[in-house]
Coordinates of C-alpha atoms and ligand atoms in Angstrom, one line a residue:
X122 CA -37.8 19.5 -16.2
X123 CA -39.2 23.0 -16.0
X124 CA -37.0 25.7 -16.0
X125 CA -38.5 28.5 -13.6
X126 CA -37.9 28.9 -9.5
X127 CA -41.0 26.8 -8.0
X128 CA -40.5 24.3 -10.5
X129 CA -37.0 23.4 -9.4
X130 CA -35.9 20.1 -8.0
X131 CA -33.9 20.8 -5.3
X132 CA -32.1 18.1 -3.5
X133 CA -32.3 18.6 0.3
X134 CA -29.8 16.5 2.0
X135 CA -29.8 14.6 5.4
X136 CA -26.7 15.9 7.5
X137 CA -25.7 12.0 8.2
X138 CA -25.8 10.3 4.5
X139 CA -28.1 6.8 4.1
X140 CA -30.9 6.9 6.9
X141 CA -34.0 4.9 7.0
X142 CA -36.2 7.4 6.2
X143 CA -33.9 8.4 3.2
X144 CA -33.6 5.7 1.9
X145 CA -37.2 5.6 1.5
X146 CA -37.8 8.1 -1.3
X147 CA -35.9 8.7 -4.3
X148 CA -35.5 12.5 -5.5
X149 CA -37.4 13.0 -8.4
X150 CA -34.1 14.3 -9.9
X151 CA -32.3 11.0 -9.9
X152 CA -31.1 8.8 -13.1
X153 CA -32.3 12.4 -14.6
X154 CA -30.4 14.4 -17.7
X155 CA -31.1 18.0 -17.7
X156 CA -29.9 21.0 -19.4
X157 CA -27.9 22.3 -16.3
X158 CA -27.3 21.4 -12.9
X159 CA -26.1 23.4 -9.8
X160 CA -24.1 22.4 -7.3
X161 CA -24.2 24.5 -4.5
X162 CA -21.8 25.8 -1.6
X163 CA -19.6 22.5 -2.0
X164 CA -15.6 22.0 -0.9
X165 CA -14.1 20.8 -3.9
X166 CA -11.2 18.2 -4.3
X167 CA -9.6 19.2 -7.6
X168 CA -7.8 15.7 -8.7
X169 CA -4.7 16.6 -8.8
X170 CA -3.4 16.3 -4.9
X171 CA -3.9 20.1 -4.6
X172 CA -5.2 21.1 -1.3
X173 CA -9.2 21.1 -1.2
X174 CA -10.7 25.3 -1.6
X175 CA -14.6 26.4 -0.9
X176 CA -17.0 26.6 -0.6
X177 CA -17.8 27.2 -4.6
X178 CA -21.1 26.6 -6.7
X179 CA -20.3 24.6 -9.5
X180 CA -22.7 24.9 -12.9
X181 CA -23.2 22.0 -15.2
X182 CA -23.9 22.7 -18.5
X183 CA -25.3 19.9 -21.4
X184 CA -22.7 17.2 -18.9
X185 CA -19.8 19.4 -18.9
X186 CA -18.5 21.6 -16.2
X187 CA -19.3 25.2 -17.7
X188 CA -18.1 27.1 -14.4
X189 CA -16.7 27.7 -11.1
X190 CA -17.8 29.8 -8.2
X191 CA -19.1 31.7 -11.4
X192 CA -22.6 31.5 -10.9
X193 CA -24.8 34.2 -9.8
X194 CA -28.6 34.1 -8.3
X195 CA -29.4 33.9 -12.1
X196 CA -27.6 31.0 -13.0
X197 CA -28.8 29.1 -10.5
X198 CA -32.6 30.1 -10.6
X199 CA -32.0 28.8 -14.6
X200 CA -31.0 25.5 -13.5
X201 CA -33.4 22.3 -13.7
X202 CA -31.5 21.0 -11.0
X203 CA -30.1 22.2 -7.9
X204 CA -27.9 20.0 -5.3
X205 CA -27.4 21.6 -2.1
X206 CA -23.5 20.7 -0.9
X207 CA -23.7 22.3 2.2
X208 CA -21.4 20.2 4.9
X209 CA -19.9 18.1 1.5
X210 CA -17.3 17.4 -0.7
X211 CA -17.0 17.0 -4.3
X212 CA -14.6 15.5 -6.1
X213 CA -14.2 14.2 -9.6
X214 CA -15.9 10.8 -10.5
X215 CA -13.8 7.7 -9.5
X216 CA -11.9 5.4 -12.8
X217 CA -12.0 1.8 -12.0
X218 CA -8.9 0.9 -14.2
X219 CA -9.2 -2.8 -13.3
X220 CA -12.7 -4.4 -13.4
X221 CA -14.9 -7.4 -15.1
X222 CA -18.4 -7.5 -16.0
X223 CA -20.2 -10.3 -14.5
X224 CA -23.7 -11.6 -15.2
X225 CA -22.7 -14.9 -12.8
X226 CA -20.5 -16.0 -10.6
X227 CA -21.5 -19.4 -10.0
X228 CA -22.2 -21.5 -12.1
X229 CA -26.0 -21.7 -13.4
X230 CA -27.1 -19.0 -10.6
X231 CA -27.6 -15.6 -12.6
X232 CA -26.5 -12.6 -11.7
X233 CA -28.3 -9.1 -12.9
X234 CA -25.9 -7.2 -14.7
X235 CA -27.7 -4.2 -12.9
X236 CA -26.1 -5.1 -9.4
X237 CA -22.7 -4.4 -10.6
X238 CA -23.2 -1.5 -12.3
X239 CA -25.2 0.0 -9.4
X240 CA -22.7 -0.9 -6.8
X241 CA -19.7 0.6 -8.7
X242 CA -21.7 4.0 -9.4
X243 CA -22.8 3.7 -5.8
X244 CA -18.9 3.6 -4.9
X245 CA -18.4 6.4 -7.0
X246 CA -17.1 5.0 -10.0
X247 CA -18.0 6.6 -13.5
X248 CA -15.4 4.9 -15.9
X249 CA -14.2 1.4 -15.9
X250 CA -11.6 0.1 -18.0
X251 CA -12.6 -3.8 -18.4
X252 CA -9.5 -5.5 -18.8
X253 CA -11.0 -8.9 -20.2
X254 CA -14.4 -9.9 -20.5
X255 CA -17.7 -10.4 -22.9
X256 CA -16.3 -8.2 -25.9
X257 CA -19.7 -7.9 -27.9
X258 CA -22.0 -7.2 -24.7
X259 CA -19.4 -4.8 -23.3
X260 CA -19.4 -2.8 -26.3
X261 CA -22.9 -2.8 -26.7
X262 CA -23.0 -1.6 -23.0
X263 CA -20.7 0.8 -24.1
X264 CA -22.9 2.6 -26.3
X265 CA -26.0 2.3 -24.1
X266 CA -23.7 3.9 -21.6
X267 CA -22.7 6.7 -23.5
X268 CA -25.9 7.4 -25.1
X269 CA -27.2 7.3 -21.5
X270 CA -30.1 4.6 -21.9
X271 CA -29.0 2.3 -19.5
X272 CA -27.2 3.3 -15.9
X273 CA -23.8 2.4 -15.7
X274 CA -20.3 4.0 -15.7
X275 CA -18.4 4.9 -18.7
X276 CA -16.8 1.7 -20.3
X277 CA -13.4 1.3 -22.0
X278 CA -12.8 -2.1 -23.7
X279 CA -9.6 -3.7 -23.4
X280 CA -10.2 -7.4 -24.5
X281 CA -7.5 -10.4 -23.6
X282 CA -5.1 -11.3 -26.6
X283 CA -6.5 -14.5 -28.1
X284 CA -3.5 -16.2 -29.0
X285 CA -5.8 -18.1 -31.4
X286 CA -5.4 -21.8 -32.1
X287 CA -1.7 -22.2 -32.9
X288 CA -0.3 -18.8 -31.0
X289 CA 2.0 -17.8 -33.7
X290 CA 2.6 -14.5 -33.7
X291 CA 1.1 -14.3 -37.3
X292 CA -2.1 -15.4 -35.8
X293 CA -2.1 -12.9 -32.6
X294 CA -1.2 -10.0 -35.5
X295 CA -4.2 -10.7 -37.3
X296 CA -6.6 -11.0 -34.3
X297 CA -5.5 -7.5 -32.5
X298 CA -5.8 -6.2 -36.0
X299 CA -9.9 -7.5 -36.1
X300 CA -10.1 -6.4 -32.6
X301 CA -9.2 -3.4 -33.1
X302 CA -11.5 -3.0 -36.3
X303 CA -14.3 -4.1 -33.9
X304 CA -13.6 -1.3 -31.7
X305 CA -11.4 -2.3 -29.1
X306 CA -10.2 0.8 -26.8
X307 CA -6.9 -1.1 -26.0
X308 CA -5.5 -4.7 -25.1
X309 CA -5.3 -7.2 -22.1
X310 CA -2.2 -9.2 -22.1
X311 CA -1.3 -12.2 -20.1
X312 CA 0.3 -14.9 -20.2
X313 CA 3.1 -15.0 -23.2
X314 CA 6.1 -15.9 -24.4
X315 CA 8.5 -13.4 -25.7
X316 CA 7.8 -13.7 -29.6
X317 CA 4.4 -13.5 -29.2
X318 CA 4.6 -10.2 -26.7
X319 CA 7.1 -8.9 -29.2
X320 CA 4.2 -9.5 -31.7
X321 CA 1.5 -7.9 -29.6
X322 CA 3.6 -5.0 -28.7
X323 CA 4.3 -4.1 -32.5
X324 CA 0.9 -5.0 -33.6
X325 CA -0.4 -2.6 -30.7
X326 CA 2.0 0.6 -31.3
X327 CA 1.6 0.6 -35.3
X328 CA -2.5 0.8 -34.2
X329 CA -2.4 3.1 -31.3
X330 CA -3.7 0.4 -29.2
X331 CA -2.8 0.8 -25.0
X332 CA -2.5 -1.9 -23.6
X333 CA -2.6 -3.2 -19.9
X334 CA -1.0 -6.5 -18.8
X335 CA -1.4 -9.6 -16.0
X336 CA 2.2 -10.7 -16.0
X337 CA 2.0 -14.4 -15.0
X338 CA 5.0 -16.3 -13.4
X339 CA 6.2 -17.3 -17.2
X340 CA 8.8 -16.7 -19.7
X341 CA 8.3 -13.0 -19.9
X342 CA 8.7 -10.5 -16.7
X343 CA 8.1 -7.0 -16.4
X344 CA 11.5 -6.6 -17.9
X345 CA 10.0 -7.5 -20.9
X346 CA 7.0 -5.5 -20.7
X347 CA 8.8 -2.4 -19.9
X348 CA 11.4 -2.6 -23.0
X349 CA 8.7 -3.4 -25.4
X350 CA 6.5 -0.2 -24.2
X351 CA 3.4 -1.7 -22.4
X352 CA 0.9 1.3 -21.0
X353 CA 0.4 -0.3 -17.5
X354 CA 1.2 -3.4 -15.6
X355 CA -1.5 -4.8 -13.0
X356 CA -1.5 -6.6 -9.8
X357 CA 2.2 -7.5 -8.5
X358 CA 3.2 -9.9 -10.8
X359 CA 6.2 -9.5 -13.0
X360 CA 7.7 -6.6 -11.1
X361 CA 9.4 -8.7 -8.3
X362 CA 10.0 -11.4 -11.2
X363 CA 12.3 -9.0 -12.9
X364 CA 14.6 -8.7 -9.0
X365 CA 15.0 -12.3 -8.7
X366 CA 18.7 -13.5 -8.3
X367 CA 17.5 -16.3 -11.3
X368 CA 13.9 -17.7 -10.9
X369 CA 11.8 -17.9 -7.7
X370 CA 12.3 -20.7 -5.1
X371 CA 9.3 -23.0 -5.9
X372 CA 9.6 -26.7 -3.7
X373 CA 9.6 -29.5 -6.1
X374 CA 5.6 -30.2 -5.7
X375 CA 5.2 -27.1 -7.1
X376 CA 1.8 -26.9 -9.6
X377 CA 1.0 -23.8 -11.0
X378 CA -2.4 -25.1 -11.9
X379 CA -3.0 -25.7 -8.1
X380 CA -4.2 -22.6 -6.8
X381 CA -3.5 -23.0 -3.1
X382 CA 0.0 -24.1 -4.2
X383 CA -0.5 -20.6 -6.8
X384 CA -1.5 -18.3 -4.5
X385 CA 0.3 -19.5 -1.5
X386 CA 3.5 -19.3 -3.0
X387 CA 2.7 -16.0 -4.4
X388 CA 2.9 -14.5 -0.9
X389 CA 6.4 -15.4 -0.8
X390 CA 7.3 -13.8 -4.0
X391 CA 8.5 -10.3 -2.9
X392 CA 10.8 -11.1 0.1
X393 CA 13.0 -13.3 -2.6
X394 CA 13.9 -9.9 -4.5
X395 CA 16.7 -8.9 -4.2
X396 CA 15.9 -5.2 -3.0
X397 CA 18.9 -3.4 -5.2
X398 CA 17.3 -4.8 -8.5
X399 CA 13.7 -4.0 -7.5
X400 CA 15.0 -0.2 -7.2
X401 CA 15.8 -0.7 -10.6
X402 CA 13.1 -2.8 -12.3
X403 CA 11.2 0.7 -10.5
X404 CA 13.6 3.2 -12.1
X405 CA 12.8 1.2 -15.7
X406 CA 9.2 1.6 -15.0
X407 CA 9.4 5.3 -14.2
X408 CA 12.0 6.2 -17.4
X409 CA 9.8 4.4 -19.5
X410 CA 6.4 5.5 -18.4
X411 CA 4.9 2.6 -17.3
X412 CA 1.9 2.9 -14.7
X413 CA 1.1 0.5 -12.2
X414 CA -2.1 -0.5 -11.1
X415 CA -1.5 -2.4 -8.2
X416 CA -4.9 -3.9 -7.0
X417 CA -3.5 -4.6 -3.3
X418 CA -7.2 -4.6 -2.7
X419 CA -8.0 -8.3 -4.9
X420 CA -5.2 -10.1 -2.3
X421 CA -6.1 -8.7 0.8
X422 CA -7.6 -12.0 2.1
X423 CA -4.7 -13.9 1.5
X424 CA -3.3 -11.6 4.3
X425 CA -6.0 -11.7 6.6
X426 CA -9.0 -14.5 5.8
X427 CA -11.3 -13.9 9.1
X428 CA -11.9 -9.9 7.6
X429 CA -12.2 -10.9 3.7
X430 CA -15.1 -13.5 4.9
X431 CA -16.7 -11.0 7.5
X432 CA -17.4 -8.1 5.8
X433 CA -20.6 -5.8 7.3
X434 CA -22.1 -5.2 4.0
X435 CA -22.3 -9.0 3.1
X436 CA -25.4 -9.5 5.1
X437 CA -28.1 -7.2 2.4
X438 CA -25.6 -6.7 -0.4
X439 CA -23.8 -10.0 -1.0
X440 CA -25.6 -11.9 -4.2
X441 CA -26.1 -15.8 -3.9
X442 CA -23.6 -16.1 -6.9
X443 CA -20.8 -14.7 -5.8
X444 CA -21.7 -16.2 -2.3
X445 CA -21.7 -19.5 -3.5
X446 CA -18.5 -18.9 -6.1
X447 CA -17.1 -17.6 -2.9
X448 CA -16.7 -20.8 -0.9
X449 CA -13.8 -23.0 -1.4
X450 CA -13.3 -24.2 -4.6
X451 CA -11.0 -26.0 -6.8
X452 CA -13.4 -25.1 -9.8
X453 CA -13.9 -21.4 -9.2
X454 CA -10.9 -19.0 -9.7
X455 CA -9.6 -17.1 -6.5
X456 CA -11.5 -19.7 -4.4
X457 CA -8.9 -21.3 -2.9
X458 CA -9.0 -20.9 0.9
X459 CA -9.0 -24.8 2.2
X460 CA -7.1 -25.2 5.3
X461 CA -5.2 -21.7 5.1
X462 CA -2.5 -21.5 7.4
X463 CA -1.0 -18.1 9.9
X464 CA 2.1 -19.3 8.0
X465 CA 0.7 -18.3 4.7
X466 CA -1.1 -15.1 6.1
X467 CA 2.3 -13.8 7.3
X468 CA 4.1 -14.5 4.4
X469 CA 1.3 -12.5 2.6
X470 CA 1.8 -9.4 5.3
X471 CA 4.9 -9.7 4.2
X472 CA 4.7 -9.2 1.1
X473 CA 2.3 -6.1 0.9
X474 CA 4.9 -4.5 2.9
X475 CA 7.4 -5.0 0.6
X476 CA 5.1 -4.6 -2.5
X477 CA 3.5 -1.3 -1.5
X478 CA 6.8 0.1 -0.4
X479 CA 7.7 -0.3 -4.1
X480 CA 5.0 1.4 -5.1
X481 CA 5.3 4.3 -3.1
X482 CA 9.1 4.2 -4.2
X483 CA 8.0 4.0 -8.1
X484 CA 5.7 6.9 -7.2
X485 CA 7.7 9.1 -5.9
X486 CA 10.1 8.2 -8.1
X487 CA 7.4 9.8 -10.8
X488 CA 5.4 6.7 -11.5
X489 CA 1.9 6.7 -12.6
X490 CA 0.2 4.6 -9.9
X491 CA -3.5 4.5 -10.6
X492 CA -6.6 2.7 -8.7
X493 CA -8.5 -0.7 -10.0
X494 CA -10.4 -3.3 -7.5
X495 CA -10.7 -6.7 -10.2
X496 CA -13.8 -7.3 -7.4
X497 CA -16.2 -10.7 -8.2
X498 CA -13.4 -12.4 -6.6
X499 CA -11.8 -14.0 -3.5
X500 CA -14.5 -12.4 -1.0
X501 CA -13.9 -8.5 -2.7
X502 CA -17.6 -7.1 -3.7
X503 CA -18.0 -4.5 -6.5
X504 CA -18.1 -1.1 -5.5
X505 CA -16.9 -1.9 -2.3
X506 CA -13.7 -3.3 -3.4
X507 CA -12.3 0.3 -4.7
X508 CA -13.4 1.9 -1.7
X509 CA -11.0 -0.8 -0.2
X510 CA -8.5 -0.2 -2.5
X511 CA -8.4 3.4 -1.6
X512 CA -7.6 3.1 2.2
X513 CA -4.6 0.4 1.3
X514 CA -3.1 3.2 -0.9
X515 CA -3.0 4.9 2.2
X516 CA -2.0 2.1 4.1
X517 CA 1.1 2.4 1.2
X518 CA 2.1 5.9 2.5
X519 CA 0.2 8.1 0.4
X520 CA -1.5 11.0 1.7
X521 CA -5.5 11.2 0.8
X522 CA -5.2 13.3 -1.2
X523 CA -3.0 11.3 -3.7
X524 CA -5.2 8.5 -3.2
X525 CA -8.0 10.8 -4.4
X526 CA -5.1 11.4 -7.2
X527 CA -4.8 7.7 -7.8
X528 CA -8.4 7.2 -8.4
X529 CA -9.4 9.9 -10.7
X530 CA -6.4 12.2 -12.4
X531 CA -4.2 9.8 -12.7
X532 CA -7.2 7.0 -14.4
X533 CA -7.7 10.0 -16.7
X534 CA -4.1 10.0 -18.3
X535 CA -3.8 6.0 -18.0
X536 CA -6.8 6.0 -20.2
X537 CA -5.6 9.0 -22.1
X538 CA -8.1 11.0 -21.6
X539 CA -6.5 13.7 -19.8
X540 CA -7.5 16.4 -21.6
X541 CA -11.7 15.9 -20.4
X542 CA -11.5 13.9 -17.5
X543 CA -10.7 13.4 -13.5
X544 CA -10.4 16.7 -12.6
X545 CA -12.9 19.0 -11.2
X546 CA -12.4 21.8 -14.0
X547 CA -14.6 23.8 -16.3
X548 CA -14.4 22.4 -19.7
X549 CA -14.2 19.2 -18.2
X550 CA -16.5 16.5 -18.6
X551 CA -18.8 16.4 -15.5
X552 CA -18.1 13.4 -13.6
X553 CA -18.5 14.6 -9.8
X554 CA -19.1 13.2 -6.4
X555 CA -21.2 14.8 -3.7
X556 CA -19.9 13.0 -0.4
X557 CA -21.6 13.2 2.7
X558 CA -18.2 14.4 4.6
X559 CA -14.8 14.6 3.7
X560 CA -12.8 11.8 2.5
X561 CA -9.5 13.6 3.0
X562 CA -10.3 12.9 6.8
X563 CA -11.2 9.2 6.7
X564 CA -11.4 7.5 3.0
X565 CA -14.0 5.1 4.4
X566 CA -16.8 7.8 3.8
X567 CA -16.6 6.8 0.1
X568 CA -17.7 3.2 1.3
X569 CA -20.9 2.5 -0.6
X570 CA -21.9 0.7 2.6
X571 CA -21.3 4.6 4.6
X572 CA -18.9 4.1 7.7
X573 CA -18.7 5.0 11.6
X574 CA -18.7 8.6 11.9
X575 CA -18.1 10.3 15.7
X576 CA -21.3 13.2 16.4
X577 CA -21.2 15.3 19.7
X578 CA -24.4 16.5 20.8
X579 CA -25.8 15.3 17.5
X580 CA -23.2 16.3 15.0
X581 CA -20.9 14.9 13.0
X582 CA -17.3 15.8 14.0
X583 CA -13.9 14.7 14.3
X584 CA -12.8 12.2 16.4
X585 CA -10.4 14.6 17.8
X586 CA -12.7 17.0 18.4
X587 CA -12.0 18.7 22.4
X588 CA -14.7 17.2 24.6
X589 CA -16.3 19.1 27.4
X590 CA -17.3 17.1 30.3
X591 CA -21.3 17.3 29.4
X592 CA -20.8 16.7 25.4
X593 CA -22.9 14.0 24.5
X594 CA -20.8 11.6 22.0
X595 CA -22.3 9.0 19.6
X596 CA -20.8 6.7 17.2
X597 CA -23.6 6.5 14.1
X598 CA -23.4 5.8 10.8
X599 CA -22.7 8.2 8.2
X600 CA -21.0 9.3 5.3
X601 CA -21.4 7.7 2.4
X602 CA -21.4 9.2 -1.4
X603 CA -25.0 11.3 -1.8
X604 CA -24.8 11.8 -5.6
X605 CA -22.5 9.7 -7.9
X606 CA -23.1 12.6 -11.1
X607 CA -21.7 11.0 -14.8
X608 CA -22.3 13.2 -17.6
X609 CA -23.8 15.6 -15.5
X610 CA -26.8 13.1 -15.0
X611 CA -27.5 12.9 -10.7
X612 CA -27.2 9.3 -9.6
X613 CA -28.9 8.9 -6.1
X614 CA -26.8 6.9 -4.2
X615 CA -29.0 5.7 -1.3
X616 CA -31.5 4.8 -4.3
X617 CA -28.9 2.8 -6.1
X618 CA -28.0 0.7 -2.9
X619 CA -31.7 -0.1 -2.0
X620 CA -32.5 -1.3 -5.4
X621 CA -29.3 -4.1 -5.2
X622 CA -30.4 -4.5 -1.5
X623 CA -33.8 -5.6 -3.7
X624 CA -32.1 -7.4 -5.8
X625 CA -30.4 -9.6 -3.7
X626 CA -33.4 -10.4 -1.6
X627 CA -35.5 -11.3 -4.6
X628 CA -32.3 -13.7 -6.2
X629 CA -32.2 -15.1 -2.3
X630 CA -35.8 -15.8 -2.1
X631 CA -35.4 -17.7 -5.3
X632 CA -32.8 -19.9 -4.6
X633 CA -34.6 -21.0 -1.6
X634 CA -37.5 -22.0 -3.5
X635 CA -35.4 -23.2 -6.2
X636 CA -33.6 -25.4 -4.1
X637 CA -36.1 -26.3 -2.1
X638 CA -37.4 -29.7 -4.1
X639 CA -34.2 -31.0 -5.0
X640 CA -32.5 -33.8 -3.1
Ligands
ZN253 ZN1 -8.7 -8.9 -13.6

């Protein structure tokens, strides 16, 4: 782009986020690298749970944040690219430390790799750590990420431990150490026995490999993974495991390979801890530095099946794949909602309470508690499922601004990369959000999908706002992130979400016609 004052692209931005007529054009400025980009007049959330400050400019230089409230007329006038934050918030760009790639969900319907990727930057995610997936394609996405030719978040590769054919240890040595001359960024583990975690956990230290792990109902429980130094434990397996008075209760029809009989019993694991050892499985965590990256959002319709199935953003945004790989199931994984009973759904209430009370305990115990959404499963979209995963932090007892912490700081030091990353800080790599609103006053702005926001006499305030007895209130809706920004190169939000709205009518229009001639 040019570099002189008629020539700039300036981004002039709707007060209420994704309207029609918005939606309509795309700024000439999106999927765009240029030498430096100004943000201007913007609130900032720093990353770190500090309270918000503002209104600052904020200069991008070459993708990094050169400076703070620093810029003058002239710096500004230099830029090729000016965003107007007037009204907004920005905070660093979100780490997904719990995702797959996905080119289908169900079987032989495809699914464009582009839908994923659009609805995570739309949600505000600029990293991903894939814990398991396509290891070849996902490091060849890596580099197209990086060297921006493709538009996608950052990637970090943590591949699941092959235990090979005969799963000696020998053989899991020599595959992390192939892996890991490959390029692997870390390790998934699940699902092993204690010589071959022992294995893994050697193997992984003596290469500098993190590693993140899916502790199944097995052999090995957190207790394990916590002596033997793993980086973070996902989901809520293993933790509760390790507070058992001996094994959980399982009724002699018990099959593992079931997964109603899986999941359903799952919900009753937490209330079978005994609470005094769970206080100190916590502690172990804690001394040991351990993170936790609960992913409350993945189980939420095991709690509550009528809201999982009914969400607003399925009818444009929901792709025939996952829709189909959605419905009941034995074959698909996480598709296991045949006949699922209140019983089950309170046992599952249950449990979050329990589960994120530990959380908030390990937390403020010191705990590194970080946010991932594992979406493409059990009715949880992309994108939408870490905007979720967001509000049930809160739900957990955090204040917003630790959730903000959970999803961006803390993503940055699980993945090590503390010292360029989450934080909205010169020298810093520029990942940034511009959201229409603030999120510290209702989390669901970040919802790709935008969310109900309260206007009086046409503008947007809070719901407690004093009303006088002629104020004209509206519920509309707004918020929404404007500009997901990676590398300092302006991702149009609204733009992103129309093109999967395309997407999925195209792949629905398809499927109609392909399915049209067969019996
Ligand atoms: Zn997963």
């Amino acid at each position: 782009m040019k570099v002189f004052a008629a020539g700039l692209a300036i981004a002039t931005l709707l007060t209420l986020g994704t309207t029609a007529a918005q939606q309509a054009q795309t700024p000439t400025i999106h999927a765009k690298a240029g030498r430096r980009l100004v943000i201007r007049n913007a609130m900032v959330i720093y990353g770190n749970a500090k309270p918000p400050y503002g209104p600052v400019d904020i200069v991008v230089q070459d993708g990094l944040i050169s400076s703070i409230n620093g810029s003058s007329e002239a710096a500004w006038t230099a830029a090729d690219t000016v965003i107007d934050a007037t009204g907004k918030y920005v905070m660093p760009g979100i780490v997904n430390a719990h995702m797959h790639w996905h080119e289908e969900r169900q079987t032989g319907v495809p699914q464009p790799i582009q839908y994923e990727r659009n609805l995570y930057l739309a949600a505000g995610v600029t990293t991903v750590r894939e814990v398991g997936g396509d290891f070849d394609k996902s490091k060849r996405w890596q580099a197209e990420s990086n060297a921006h030719t493709i538009v996608a978040p950052r990637i970090l590769v943590y591949p699941f431990v092959s235990k090979g054919r005969s799963g000696s240890p020998a053989e899991i040595r020599t595959w992390i150490r192939e892996i890991k001359q490959k390029g692997a960024d870390g390790l998934k583990i699940i699902g092993m026995d204690r010589d071959q975690l022992e294995a893994i956990m050697d193997e992984a230290h003596k290469l500098g490999l993190r590693t993140a792990t899916h502790i199944a109902v097995e052999e090995t429980t957190a207790k394990d993974y916590i002596e033997l130094g793993v980086n973070s434990i996902e989901h809520f397996y293993g933790v509760a495991d390790a507070a058992l008075s001996g094994i959980q209760a399982f009724p002699p029809d018990m099959n593992y390979s079931n997964e109603i009989h899986r999941f359903g019993r799952a919900g009753e694991l937490y209330a079978q801890a005994d609470p005094a050892k769970l206080h100190k499985v916590i502690d172990q965590m804690v001394e040991r530095g351990v993170a936790w990256d609960p992913t409350f959002s993945i189980y939420e319709a095991s709690r509550d099946l009528v809201r999982a199935q009914n969400q607003p953003w399925f009818r444009d945004y929901l792709h025939p794949s996952m829709e189909e790989y959605f419905k009941g199931s034995s074959e698909n994984h996480g598709s296991y909602f045949f006949g699922w009973t209140s019983t089950q759904e309170a046992r599952w209430k249950q449990q979050y309470r329990i589960w994120m009370d530990a959380v908030r305990e390990f937390a403020s115990k010191g705990g590194l508690v970080t946010t991932g959404d594992d979406a493409g499963y059990i009715y949880s979209m992309y994108g939408f499922g870490i905007s979720r995963e967001l509000e049930l932090h809160e739900e957990a007892g955090f204040h917003p601004l630790e959730v903000i912490e959970h999803a961006t700081w803390n993503g940055a030091r699980l993945l090590g990369m503390e010292d360029r990353l989450g934080k909205v800080r010169e020298g810093f790599i520029a990942d940034l959000l511009v959201v229409n609103g603030n999120p510290l006053e209702n989390l669901k702005l970040l919802n790709p999908y935008g969310a109900d926001v309260m206007t009086i006499n046409g503008r947007q305030a809070s719901n407690y706002s004093p009303l006088g007895p002629n104020d004209k209130v509206q519920a509309v809706r707004g918020g929404g992130i404007e500009w997901t920004i990676k590398d300092g190169i302006p991702y149009h939000v609204p733009t992103l979400m129309r093109e999967v709205k395309e997407m999925v009518s195209r792949a629905r229009a398809q499927r109609v016609h392909s399915t049209a001639g067969q019996p």
